[in-house]
mmCIF file of C-alpha atoms in Angstrom:
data_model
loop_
_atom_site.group_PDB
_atom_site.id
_atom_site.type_symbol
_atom_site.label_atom_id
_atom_site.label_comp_id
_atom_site.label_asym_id
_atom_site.label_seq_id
_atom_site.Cartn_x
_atom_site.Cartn_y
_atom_site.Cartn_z
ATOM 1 C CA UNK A 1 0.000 0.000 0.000
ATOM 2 C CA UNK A 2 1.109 3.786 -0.570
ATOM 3 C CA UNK A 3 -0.310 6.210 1.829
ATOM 4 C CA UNK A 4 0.082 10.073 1.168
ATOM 5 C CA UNK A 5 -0.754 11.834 4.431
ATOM 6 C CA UNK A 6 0.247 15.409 5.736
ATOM 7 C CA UNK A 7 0.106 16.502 9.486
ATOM 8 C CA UNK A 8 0.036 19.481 10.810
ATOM 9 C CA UNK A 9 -0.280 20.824 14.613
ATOM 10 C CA UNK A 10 -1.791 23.842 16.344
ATOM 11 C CA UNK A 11 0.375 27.116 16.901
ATOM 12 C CA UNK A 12 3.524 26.391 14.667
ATOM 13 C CA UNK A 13 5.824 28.848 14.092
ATOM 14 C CA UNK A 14 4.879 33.314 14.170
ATOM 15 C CA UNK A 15 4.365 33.055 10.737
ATOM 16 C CA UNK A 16 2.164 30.589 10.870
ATOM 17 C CA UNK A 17 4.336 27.547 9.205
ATOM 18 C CA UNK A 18 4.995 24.499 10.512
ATOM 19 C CA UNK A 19 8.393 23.154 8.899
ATOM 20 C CA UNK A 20 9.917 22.639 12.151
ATOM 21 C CA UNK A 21 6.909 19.665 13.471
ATOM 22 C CA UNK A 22 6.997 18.344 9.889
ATOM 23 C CA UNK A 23 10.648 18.146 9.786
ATOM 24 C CA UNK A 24 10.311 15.818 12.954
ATOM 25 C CA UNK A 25 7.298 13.833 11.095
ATOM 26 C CA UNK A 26 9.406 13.559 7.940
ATOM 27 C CA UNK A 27 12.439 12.021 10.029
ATOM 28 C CA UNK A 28 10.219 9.779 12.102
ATOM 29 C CA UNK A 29 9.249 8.162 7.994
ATOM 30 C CA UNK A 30 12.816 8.653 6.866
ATOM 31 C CA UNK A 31 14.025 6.368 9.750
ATOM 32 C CA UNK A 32 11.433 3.766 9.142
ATOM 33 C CA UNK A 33 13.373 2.286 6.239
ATOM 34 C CA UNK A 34 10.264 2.150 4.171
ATOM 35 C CA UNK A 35 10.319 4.131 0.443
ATOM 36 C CA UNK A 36 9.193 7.358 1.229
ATOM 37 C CA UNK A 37 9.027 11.060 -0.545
ATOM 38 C CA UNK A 38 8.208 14.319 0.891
ATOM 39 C CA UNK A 39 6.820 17.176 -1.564
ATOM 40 C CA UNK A 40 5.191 20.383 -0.791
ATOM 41 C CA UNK A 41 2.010 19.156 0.127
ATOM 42 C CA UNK A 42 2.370 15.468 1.278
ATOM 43 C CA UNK A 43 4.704 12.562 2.540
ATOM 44 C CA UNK A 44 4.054 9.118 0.804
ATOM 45 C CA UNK A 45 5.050 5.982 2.239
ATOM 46 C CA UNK A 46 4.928 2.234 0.704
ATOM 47 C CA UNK A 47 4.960 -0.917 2.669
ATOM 48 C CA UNK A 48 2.532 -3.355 4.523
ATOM 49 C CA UNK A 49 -0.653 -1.866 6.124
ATOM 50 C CA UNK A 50 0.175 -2.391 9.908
ATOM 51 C CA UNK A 51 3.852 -1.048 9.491
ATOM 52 C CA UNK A 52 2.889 1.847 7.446
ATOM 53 C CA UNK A 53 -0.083 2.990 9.883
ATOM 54 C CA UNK A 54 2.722 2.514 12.809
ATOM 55 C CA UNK A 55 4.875 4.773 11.117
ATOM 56 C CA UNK A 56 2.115 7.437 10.433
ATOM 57 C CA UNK A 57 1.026 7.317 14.255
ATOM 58 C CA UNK A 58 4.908 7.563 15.362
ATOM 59 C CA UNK A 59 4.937 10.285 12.989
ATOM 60 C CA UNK A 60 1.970 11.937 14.273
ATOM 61 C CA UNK A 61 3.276 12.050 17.340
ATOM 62 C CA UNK A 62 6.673 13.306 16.414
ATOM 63 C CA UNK A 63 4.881 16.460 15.070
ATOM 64 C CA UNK A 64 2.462 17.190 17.730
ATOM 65 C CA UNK A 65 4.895 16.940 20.327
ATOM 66 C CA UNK A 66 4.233 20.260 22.518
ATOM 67 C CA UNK A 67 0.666 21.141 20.609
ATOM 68 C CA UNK A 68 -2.787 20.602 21.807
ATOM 69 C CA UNK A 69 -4.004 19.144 18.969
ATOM 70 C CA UNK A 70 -2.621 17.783 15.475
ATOM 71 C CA UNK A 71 -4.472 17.745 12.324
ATOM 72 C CA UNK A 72 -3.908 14.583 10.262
ATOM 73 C CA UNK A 73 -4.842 14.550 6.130
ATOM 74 C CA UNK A 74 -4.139 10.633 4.705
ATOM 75 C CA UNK A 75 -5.331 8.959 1.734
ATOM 76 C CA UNK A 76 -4.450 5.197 1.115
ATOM 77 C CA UNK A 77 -3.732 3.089 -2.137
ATOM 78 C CA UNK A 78 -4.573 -0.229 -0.833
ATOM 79 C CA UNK A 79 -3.448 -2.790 -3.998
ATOM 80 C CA UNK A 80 -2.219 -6.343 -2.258
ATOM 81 C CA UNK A 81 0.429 -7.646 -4.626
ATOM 82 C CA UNK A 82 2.184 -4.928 -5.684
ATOM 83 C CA UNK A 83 5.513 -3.167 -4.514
ATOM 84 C CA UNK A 84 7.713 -0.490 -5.867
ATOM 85 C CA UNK A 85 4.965 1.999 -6.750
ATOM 86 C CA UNK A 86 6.273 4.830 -5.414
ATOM 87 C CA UNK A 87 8.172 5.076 -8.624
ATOM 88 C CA UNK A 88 6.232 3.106 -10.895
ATOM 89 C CA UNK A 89 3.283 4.854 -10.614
ATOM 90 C CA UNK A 90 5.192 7.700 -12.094
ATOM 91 C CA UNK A 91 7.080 5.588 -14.723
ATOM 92 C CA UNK A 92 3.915 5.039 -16.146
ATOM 93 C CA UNK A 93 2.505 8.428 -16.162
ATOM 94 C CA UNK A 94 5.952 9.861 -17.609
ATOM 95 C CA UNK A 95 5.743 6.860 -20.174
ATOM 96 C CA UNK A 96 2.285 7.985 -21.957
ATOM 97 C CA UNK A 97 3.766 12.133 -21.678
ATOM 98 C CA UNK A 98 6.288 10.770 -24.058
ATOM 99 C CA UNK A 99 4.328 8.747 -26.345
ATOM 100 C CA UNK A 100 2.039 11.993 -26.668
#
């Protein structure tokens, strides 16, 4: 499975970012050992259901560590059987661009 979710916590930083939480999310993933991305909107993750969910709730936690309350954003590709889509996905879309 691939899961894209983004996390964000109450208060942040004076100008109203939050780089600093997500930067402790984004190691928490990074650390896992799982393929992983980060882009300006979303972290993706592919593995097994249990282990990805664990690493989304350790990552949760990394980023709401001193906030009242953490917003979390995921949506799941659940498709038993296949690995390596974090790339492949992409292969394919970047495949039919050039046959256009």
């Amino acid at each position: 499975m691939i899961v894209a979710f983004s996390v964000s916590p109450s208060g942040g930083e004076p100008d109203g970012g939050v780089s600093e939480a997500v930067a402790r999310a984004v190691k928490v993933v990074r650390d896992s050992g799982l393929p992983n991305s980060t882009n300006a909107m979303f972290t993706n993750i592919e593995g097994e259901w249990d282990e990805v969910m664990d690493v989304v709730k350790r990552a949760v936690e990394a980023a709401g560590e001193g906030s009242a309350r953490v917003g979390l954003v995921l949506k799941a590709d659940i498709r038993p059987g296949f690995e390596g889509q974090l790339e492949a996905k992409v292969d394919r879309v970047e495949a039919h661009l050039r046959d256009s």
